Coordinates of C-alpha atoms in Angstrom, one line a residue:
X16 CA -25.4 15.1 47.4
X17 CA -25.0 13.3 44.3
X18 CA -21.1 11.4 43.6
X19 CA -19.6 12.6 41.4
X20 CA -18.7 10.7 38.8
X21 CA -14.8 9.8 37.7
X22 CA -14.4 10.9 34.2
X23 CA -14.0 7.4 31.7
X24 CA -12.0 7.1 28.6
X25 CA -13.3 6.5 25.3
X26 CA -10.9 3.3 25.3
X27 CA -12.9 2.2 28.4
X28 CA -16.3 2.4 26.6
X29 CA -14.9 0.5 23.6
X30 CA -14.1 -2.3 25.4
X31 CA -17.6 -2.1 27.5
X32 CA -19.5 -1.3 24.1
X33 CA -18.1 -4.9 22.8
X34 CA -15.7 -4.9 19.9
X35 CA -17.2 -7.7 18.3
X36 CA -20.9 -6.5 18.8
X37 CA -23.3 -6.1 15.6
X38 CA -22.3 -2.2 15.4
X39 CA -19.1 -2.8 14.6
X40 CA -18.8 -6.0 12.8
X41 CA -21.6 -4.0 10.2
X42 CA -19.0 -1.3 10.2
X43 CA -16.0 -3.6 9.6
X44 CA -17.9 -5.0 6.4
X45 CA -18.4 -1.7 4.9
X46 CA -15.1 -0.1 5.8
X47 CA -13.2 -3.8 4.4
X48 CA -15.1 -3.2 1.0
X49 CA -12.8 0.1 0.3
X50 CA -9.8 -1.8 1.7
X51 CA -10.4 -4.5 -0.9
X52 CA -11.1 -1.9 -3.4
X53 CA -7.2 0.1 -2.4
X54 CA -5.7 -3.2 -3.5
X55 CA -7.1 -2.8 -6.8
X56 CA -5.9 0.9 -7.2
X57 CA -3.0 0.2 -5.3
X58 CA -1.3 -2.7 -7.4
X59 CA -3.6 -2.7 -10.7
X60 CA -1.4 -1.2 -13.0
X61 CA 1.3 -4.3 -12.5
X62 CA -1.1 -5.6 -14.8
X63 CA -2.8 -3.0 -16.9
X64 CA 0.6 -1.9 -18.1
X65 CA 2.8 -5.3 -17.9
X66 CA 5.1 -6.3 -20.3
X67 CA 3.8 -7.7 -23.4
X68 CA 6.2 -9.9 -25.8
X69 CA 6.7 -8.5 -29.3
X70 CA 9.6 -8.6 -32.4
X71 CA 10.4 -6.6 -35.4
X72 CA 8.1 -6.1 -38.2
X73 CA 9.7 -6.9 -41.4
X74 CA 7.7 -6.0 -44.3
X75 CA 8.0 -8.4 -47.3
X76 CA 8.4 -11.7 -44.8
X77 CA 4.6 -11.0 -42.7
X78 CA 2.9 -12.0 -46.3
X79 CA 4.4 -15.6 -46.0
X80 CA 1.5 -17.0 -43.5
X81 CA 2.1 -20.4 -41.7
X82 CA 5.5 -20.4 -42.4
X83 CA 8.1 -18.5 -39.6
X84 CA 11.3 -20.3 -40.7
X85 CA 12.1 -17.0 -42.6
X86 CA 12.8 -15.3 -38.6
X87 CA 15.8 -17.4 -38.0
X88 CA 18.1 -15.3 -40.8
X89 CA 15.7 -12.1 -40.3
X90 CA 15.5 -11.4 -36.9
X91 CA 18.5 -12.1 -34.5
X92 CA 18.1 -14.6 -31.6
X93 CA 17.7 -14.2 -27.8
X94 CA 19.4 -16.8 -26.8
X95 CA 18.9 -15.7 -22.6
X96 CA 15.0 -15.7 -23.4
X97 CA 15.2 -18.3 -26.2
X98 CA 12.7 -16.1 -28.9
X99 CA 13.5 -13.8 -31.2
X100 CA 15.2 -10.3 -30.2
X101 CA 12.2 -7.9 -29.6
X102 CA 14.6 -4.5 -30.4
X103 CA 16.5 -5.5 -33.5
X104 CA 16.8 -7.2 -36.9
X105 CA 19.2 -8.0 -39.4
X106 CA 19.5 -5.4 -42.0
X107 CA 18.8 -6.1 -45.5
X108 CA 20.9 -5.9 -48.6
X109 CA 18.2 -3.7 -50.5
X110 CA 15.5 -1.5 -48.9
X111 CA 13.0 -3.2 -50.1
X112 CA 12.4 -7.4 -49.6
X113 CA 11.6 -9.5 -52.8
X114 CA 11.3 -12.9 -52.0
X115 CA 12.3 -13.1 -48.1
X116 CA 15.3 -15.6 -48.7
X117 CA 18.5 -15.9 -46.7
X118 CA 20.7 -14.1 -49.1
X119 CA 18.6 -10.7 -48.8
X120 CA 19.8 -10.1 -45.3
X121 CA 23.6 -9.4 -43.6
X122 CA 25.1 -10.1 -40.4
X123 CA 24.5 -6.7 -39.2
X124 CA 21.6 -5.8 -36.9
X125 CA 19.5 -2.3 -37.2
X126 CA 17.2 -1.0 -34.6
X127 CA 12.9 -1.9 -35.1
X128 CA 10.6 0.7 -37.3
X129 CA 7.6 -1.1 -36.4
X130 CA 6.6 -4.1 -34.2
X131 CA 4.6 -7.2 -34.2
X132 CA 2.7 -7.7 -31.0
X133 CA 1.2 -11.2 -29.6
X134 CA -2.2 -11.6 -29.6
X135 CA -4.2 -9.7 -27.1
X136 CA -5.5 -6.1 -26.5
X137 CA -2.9 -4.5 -24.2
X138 CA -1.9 -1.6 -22.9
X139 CA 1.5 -1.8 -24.8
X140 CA 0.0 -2.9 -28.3
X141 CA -2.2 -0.4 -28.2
X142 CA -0.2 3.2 -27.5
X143 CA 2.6 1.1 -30.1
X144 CA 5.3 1.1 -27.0
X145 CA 7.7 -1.3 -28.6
X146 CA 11.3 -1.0 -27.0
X147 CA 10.4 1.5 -24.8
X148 CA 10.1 0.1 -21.2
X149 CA 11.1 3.2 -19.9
X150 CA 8.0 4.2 -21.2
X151 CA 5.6 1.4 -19.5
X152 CA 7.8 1.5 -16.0
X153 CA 6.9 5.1 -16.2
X154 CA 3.0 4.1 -15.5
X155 CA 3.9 2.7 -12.0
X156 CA 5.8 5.5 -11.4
X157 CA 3.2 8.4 -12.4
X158 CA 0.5 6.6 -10.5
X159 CA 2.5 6.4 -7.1
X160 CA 3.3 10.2 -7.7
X161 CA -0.6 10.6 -7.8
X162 CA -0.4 8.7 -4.5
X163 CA 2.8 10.8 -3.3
X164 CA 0.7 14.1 -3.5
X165 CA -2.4 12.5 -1.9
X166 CA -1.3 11.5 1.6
X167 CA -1.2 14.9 3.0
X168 CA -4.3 16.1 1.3
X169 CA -5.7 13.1 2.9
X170 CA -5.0 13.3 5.9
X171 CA -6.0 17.2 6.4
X172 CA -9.1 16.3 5.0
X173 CA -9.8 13.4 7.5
X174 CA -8.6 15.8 10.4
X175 CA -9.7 18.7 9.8
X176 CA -13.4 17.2 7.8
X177 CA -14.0 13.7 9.3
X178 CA -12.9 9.8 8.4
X179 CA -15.9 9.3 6.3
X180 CA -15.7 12.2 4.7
X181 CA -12.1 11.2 3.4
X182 CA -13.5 7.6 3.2
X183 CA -15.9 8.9 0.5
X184 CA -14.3 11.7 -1.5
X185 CA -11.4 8.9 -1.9
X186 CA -13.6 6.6 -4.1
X187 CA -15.9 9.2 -5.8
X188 CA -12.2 10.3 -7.4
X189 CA -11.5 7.1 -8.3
X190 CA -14.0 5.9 -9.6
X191 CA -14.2 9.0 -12.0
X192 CA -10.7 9.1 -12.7
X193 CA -10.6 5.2 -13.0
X194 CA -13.5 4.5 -15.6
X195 CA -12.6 7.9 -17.1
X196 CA -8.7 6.1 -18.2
X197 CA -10.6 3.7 -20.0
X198 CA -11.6 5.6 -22.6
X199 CA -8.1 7.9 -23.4
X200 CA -6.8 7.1 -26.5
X201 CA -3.2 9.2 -25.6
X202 CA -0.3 8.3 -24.0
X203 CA 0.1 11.3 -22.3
X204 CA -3.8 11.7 -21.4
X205 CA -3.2 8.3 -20.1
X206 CA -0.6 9.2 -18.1
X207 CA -2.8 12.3 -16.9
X208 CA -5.7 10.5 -15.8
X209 CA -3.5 7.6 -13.7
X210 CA -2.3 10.6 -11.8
X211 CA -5.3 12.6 -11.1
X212 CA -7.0 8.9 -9.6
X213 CA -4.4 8.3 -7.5
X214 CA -3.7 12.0 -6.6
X215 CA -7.4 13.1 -5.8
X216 CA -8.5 8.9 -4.7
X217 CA -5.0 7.4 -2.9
X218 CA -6.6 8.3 0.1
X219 CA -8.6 5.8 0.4
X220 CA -6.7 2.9 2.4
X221 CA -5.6 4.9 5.2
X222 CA -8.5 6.5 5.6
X223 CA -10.8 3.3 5.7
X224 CA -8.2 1.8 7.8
X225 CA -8.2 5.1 10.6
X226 CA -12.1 4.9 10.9
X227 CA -11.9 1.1 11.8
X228 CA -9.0 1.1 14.2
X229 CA -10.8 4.2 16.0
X230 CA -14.2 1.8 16.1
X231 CA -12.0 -0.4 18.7
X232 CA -10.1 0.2 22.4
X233 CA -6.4 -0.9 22.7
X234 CA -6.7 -4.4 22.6
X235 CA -8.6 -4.6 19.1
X236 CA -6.1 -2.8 17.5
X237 CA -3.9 -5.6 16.0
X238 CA -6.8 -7.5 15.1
X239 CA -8.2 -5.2 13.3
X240 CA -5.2 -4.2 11.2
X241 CA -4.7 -7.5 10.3
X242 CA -8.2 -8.0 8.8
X243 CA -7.2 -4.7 6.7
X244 CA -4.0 -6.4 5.5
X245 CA -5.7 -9.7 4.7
X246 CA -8.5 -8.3 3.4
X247 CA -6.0 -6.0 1.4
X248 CA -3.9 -9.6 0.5
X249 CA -7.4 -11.2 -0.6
X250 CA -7.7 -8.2 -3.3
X251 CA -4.4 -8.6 -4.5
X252 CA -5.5 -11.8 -5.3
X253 CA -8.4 -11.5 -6.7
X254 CA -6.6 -8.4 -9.0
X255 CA -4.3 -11.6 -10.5
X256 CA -6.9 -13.5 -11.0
X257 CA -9.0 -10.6 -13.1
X258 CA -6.0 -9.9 -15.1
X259 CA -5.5 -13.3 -15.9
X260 CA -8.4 -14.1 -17.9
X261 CA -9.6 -10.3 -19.0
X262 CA -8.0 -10.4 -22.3
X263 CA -8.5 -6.5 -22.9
X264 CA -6.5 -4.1 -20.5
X265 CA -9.7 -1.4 -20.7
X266 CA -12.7 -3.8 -20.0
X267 CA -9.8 -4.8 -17.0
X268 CA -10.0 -1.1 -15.6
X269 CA -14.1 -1.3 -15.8
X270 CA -14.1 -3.9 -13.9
X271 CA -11.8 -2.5 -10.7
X272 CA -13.3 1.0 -10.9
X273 CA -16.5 0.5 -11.3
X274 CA -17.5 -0.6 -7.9
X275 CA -16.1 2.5 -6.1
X276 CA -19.5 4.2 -6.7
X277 CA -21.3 1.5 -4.2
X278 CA -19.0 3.0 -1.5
X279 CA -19.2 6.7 -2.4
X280 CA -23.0 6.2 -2.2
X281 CA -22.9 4.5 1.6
X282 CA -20.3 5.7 3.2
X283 CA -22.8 8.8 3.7
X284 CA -24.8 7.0 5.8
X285 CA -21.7 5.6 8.0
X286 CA -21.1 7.2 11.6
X287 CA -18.5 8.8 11.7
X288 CA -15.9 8.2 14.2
X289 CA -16.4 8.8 17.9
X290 CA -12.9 9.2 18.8
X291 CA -12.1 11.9 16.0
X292 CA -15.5 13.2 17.0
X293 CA -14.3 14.0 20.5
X294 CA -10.8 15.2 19.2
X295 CA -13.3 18.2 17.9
X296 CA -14.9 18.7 20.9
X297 CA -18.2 17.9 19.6
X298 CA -19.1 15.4 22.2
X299 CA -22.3 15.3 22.5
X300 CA -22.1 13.8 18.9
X301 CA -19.6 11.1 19.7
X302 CA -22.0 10.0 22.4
X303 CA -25.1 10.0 20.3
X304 CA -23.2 7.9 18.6
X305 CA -22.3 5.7 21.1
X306 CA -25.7 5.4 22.6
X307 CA -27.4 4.1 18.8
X308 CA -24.3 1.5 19.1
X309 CA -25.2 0.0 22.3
X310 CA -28.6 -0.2 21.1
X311 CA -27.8 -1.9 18.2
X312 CA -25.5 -4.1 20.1
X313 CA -28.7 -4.7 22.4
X314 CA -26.7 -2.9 25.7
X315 CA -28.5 -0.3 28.0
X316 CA -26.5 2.7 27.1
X317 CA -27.0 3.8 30.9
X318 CA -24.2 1.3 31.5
X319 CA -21.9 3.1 29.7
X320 CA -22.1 5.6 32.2
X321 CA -21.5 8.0 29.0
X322 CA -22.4 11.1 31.3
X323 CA -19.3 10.6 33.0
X324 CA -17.2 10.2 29.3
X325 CA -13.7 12.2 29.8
X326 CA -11.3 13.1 27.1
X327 CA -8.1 15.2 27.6
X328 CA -8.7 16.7 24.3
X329 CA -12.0 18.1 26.0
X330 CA -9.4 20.2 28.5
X331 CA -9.7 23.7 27.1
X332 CA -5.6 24.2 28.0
X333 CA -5.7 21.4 25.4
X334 CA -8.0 23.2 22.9
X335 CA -6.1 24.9 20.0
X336 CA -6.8 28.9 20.3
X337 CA -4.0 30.3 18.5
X338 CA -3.4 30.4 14.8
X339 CA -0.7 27.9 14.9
X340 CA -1.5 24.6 12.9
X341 CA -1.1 21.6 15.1
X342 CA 1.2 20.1 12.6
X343 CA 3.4 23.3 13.2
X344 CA 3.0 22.5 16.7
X345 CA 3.6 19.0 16.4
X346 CA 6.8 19.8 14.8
X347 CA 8.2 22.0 17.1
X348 CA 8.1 19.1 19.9
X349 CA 11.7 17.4 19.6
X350 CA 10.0 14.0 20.6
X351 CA 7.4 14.0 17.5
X352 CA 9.7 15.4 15.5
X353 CA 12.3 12.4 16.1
X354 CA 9.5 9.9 15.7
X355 CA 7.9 11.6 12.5
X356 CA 11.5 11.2 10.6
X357 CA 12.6 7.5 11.5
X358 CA 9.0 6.4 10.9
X359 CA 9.0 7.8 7.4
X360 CA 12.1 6.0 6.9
X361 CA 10.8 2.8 8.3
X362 CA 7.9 3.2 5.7
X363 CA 9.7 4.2 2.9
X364 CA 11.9 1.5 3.1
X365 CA 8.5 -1.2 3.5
X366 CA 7.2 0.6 0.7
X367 CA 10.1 0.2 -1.8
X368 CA 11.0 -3.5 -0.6
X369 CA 7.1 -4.5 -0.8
X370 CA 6.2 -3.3 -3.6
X371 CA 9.7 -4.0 -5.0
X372 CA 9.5 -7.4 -4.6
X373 CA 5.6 -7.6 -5.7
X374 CA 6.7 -6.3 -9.1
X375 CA 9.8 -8.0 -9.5
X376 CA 8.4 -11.1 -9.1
X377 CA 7.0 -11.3 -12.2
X378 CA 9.9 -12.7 -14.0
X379 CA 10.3 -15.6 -11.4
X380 CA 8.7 -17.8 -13.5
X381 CA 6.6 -19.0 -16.8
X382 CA 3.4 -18.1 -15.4
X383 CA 3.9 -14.2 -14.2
X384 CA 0.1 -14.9 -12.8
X385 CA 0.6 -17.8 -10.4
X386 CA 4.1 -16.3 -9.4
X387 CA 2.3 -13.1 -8.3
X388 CA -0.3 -15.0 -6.4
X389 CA 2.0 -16.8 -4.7
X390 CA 3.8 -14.3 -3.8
X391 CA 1.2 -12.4 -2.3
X392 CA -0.3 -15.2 -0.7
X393 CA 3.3 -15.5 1.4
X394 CA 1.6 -12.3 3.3
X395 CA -1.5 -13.8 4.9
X396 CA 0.5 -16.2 7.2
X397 CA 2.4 -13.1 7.4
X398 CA -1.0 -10.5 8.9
X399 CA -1.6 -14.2 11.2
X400 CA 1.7 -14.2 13.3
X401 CA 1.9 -10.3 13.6
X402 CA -1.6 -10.3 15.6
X403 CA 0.3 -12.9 17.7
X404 CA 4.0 -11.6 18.2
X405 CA 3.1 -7.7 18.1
X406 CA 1.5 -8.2 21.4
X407 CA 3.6 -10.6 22.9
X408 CA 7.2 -9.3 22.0
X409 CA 6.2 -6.0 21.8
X410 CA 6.3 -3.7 18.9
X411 CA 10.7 -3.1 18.1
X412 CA 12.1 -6.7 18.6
X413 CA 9.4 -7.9 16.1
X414 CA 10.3 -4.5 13.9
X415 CA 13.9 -5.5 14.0
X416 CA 13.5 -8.8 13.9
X417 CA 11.9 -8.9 10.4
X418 CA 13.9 -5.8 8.8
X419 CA 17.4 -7.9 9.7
X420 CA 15.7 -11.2 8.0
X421 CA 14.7 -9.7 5.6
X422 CA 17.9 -8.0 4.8
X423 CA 19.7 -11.3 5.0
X424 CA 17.3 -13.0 2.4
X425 CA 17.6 -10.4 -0.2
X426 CA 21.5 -10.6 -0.2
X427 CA 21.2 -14.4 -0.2
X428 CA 18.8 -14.4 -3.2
X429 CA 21.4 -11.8 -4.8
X430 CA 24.3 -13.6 -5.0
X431 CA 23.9 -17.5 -4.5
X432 CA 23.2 -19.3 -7.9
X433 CA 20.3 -18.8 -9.0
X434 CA 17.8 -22.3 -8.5
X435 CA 14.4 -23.3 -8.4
X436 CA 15.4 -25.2 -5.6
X437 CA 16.0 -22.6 -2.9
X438 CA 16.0 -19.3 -4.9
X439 CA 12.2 -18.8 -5.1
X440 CA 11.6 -19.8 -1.3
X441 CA 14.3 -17.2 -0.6
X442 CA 12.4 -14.7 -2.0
X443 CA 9.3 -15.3 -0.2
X444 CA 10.7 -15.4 3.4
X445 CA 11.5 -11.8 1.8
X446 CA 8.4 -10.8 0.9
X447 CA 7.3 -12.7 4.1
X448 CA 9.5 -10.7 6.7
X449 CA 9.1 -7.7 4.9
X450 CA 4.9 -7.8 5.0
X451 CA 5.4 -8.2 8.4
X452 CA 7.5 -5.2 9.1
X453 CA 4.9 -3.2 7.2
X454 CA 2.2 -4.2 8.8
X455 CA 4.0 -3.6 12.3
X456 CA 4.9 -0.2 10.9
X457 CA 1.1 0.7 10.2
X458 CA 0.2 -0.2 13.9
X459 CA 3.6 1.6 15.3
X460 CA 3.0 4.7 13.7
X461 CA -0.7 4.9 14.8
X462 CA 0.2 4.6 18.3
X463 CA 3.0 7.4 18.4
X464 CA 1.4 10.1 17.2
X465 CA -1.7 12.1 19.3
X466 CA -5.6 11.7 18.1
X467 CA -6.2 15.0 16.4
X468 CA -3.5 14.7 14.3
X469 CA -3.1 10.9 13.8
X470 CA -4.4 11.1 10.5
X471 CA -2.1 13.9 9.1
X472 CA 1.3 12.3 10.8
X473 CA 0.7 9.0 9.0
X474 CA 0.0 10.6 6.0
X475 CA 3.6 12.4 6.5
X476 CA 4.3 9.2 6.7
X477 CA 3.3 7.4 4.6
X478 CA 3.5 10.4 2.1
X479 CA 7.2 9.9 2.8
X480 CA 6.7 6.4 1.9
X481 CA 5.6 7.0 -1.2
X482 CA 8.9 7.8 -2.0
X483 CA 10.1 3.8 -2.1
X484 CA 7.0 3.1 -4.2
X485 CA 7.8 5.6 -6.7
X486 CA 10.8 4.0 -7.0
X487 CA 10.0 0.0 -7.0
X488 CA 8.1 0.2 -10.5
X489 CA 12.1 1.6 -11.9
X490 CA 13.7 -1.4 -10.5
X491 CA 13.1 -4.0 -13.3
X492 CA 14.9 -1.6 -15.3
X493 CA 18.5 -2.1 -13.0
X494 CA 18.1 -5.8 -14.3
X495 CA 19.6 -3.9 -17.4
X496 CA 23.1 -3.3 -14.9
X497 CA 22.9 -6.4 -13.1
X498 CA 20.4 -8.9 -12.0
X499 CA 21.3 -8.4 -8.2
X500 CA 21.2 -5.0 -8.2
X501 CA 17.6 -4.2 -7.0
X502 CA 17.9 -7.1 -4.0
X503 CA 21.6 -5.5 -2.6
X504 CA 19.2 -2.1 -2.5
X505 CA 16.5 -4.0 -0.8
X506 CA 18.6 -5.4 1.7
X507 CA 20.8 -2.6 2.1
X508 CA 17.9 -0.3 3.2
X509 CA 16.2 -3.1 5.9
X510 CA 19.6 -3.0 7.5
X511 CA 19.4 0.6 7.9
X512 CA 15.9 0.4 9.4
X513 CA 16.5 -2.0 11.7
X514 CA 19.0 0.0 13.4
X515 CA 16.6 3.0 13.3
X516 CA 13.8 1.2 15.1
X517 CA 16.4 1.1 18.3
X518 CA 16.1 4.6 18.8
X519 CA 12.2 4.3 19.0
X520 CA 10.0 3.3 22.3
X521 CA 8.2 0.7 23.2
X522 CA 3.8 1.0 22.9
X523 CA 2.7 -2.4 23.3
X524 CA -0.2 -2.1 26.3
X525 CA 0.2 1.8 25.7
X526 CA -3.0 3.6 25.6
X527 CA -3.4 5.7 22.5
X528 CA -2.1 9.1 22.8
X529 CA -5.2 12.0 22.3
X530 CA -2.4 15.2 22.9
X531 CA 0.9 16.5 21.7
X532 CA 1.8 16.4 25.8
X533 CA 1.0 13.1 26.0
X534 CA 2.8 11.7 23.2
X535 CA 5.6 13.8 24.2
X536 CA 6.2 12.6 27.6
X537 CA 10.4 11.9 28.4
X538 CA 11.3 8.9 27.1
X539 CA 12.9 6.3 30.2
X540 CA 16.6 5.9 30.1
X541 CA 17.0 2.9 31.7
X542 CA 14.9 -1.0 32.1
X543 CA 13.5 -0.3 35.5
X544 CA 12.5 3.4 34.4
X545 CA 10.8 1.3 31.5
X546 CA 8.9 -1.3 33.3
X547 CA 7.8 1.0 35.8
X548 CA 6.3 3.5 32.9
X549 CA 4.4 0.7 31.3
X550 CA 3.1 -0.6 34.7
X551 CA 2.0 2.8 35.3
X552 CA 0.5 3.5 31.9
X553 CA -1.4 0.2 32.5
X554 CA -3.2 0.6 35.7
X555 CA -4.1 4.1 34.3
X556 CA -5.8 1.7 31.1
X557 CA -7.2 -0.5 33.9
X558 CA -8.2 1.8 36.5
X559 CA -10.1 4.1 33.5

């Protein structure tokens, strides 16, 4: 009589399969191209639609060429920004300008009718958006509202269709979307076509990012979502870099969209993901797939021992058979339900303070460039150490950890004395502590939630998150109120999560949860009942 075989878990054959093998270091490559691209569409309107420096026109002094004495009794001076005021002039004795001396103008000022604009081909000349900021902070804000209402679509697409099906819808949209901005010639069509990119496109970091942490078992995981973040932080780079020396803000946008194409084309011929694969039930798919890996790997698929692969999402009491959604069901579980709201907080909070402090940071300093750079730069050490202290402190003290310090910097840079000396590094052990709370937040929230609805909950989430970066791009604008006013908000809001995370469990070592029931088990109340939960949940790794 033949043994029967103990059923394996999918972790188990990642780790036998090799996570470092040819398979998935080909894989990596492709899905780290999209990645890369997400930074681009993530962060490229900081650029497209930055500030641009401009004063009043006034008509009868432009004729006098090499000669700009005439602005010091025409236009009033900024004496914060040292250069003339950019939203008002002196008014003039008669409506129209003769000769452009002192005595034609009075100590009264008068809003702009029209604007002169440095040199250049941007966003701001063109559309004629002088003194009206609210009207160029609105471009961040429309874009993340495209990105609001994609997260959900996303994920329901990726659950209910496939990763790489998500992976490639994502960057067909943008890419259409994208090169199609270049060419409005509207404000408002403008507006329009920001919105349908990142509405129908935003999808397209979490999506690559799901595929290549479900390539990987349990021990992969941080690794791998560090390479996304780096790989992300590389872009960002790169994105400064472009905007720097691409004079034109519409030969900029060909630039970043027009390589979304190359992955909409090869995406198609991606596997798609095992793990999601079996969260289906289509099995003997996920271990065709499996078998061309270890061949390509150059591993005799026999030693898989895939006949014998077990998934508790291949349990029929496990199955869906009603009409219920399983994000209805998901919801109706108290545990979920807790975990689903303080991790939308935790991300909504990364989001705004991130991106906050990303676009804030442009007035840091002369060169608005270099200061971004170095700002995002601060994050690689950043995706480094979390690789290192995620697994070794565990997932909430290194949560907490980072929202208190970065609280405590934020206040500090909000109300000591502004310096070169100390201010600017205050602000990147900011932006530091708060890139590593992100990251941590991306790993936590893909390790609470069950495999055949991963996708959709961190879309809620994130979704949710959404909300803080719909908000960041306004926060230049509180400046207006007072300088400190966006830092006190910043800080305020880490303190907040970092006494949320303390009502969260611990996964470090914690096999990824494939049901609702098993990421709905009780919660231990005390240390022992702890310890002894994680030694049982890893001998049930090991022993699989």
């Amino acid at each position: 009589m033949d043994e029967i075989k103990k059923p394996i878990n999918l972790d188990s054959v990642l780790e036998s399969l090799g996570p470092y093998g040819r398979y998935n270091l080909l894989n990596f490559v492709l899905l780290l191209f999209p990645v890369l691209l997400s930074s681009f569409y993530e962060c490229g309107f900081i650029f497209e639609a930055q500030e641009q420096t401009y004063r009043c026109e006034v008509n009868g002094c432009e004729e006098r060429f090499n000669d700009t004495s005439w602005l010091d009794y025409a236009i009033p001076n900024n004496t914060k920004l040292n250069r003339p005021d950019m939203c008002s002039r002196y008014a003039t004795i008669n409506d129209t300008i003769q000769q452009c001396t002192p005595d034609e103008f009075i100590n009264k000022t008068v809003p702009c009718d029209s604007f002169i604009y440095e040199q250049g081909r941007s966003f701001v000349k063109e559309f004629d958006l002088g003194c009206q900021e609210w009207k160029r902070a609105l471009v961040g804000t429309v874009h993340n509202s495209g990105m609001f209402a994609a997260m959900l679509v996303t994920g329901a697409i990726s659950d209910r269709f496939g990763r790489k099906v998500a992976v490639g819808i994502a960057s067909f949209a943008s890419f259409i979307f994208g090169i199609g901005r270049a060419f409005t010639n509207n404000y408002l069509a403008y507006l329009a076509m920001h919105f349908l990119e990142a509405g129908f496109g935003g999808g397209l970091y979490p999506s690559a990012y799901v595929l290549a942490v479900e390539l990987v078992g349990l021990k992969q995981r941080v690794i791998v979502s560090a390479m996304c973040n780096m790989t992300f932080v590389v872009g960002e780079i790169l994105l400064a870099l472009l905007a720097w020396f691409v004079d034109s803000w519409r030969n900029y946008i060909f630039i970043l969209y027009s390589p979304a194409i190359l992955v909409a084309i090869y995406v198609w011929f991606m596997n798609e993901s095992a793990r999601w694969l079996l969260s289906k039930g289509r099995r003997e798919e996920a271990v065709n797939i499996l078998k061309s890996a270890a061949k390509i790997n150059n591993l005799d698929p026999r030693k898989l021992e895939l006949d014998a692969l077990g998934d508790p999402l291949l349990d029929p009491k496990n199955q869906t058979v009603d009409k219920m959604s399983q994000f209805s069901k998901a919801i109706r579980s108290t545990i979920i339900w807790k975990r689903l709201i303080i991790c939308s907080f935790l991300w909504m909070t990364c989001s705004l303070v991130y991106y906050g402090l990303s676009i804030n940071a442009m007035s840091l300093s002369a060169n608005k460039y270099v200061t971004f750079m170095l700002v995002v730069v601060v994050e690689i050490p950043a995706y480094v150490i979390v690789v290192v202290v995620l697994d070794k402190y565990g997932r909430k003290k290194t949560l907490v950890v980072n929202y208190v310090l970065c609280a405590v910097t934020n206040l500090l840079f909000a109300f000591l004395p502004k310096s070169d000396w100390w201010s600017i590094p205050i602000y990147l052990v900011g932006k530091w502590s708060v890139t590593l709370a992100y990251s941590s937040v991306y790993i936590y929230v893909s390790e609470v939630f069950p495999t055949n609805m991963r996708q959709t909950l961190i879309s809620f989430c994130s979704t949710a998150g959404r909300i803080g970066s719909l908000v960041a791009p306004m926060t230049p604008l509180l400046h207006q109120y007072h300088s400190s006013m966006p830092t006190v908000i910043f800080g305020g809001m880490c303190l907040i999560s970092s006494m949320l995370v303390l009502m969260l469990p611990e996964t470090r070592n914690m096999r990824l949860p494939d049901t609702i029931e098993e990421a709905d088990m009780r919660l231990p109340d005390t240390i022992e009942e702890a310890e002894e939960l994680s030694r049982m949940k890893t001998r049930s790794v090991v022993s699989s």
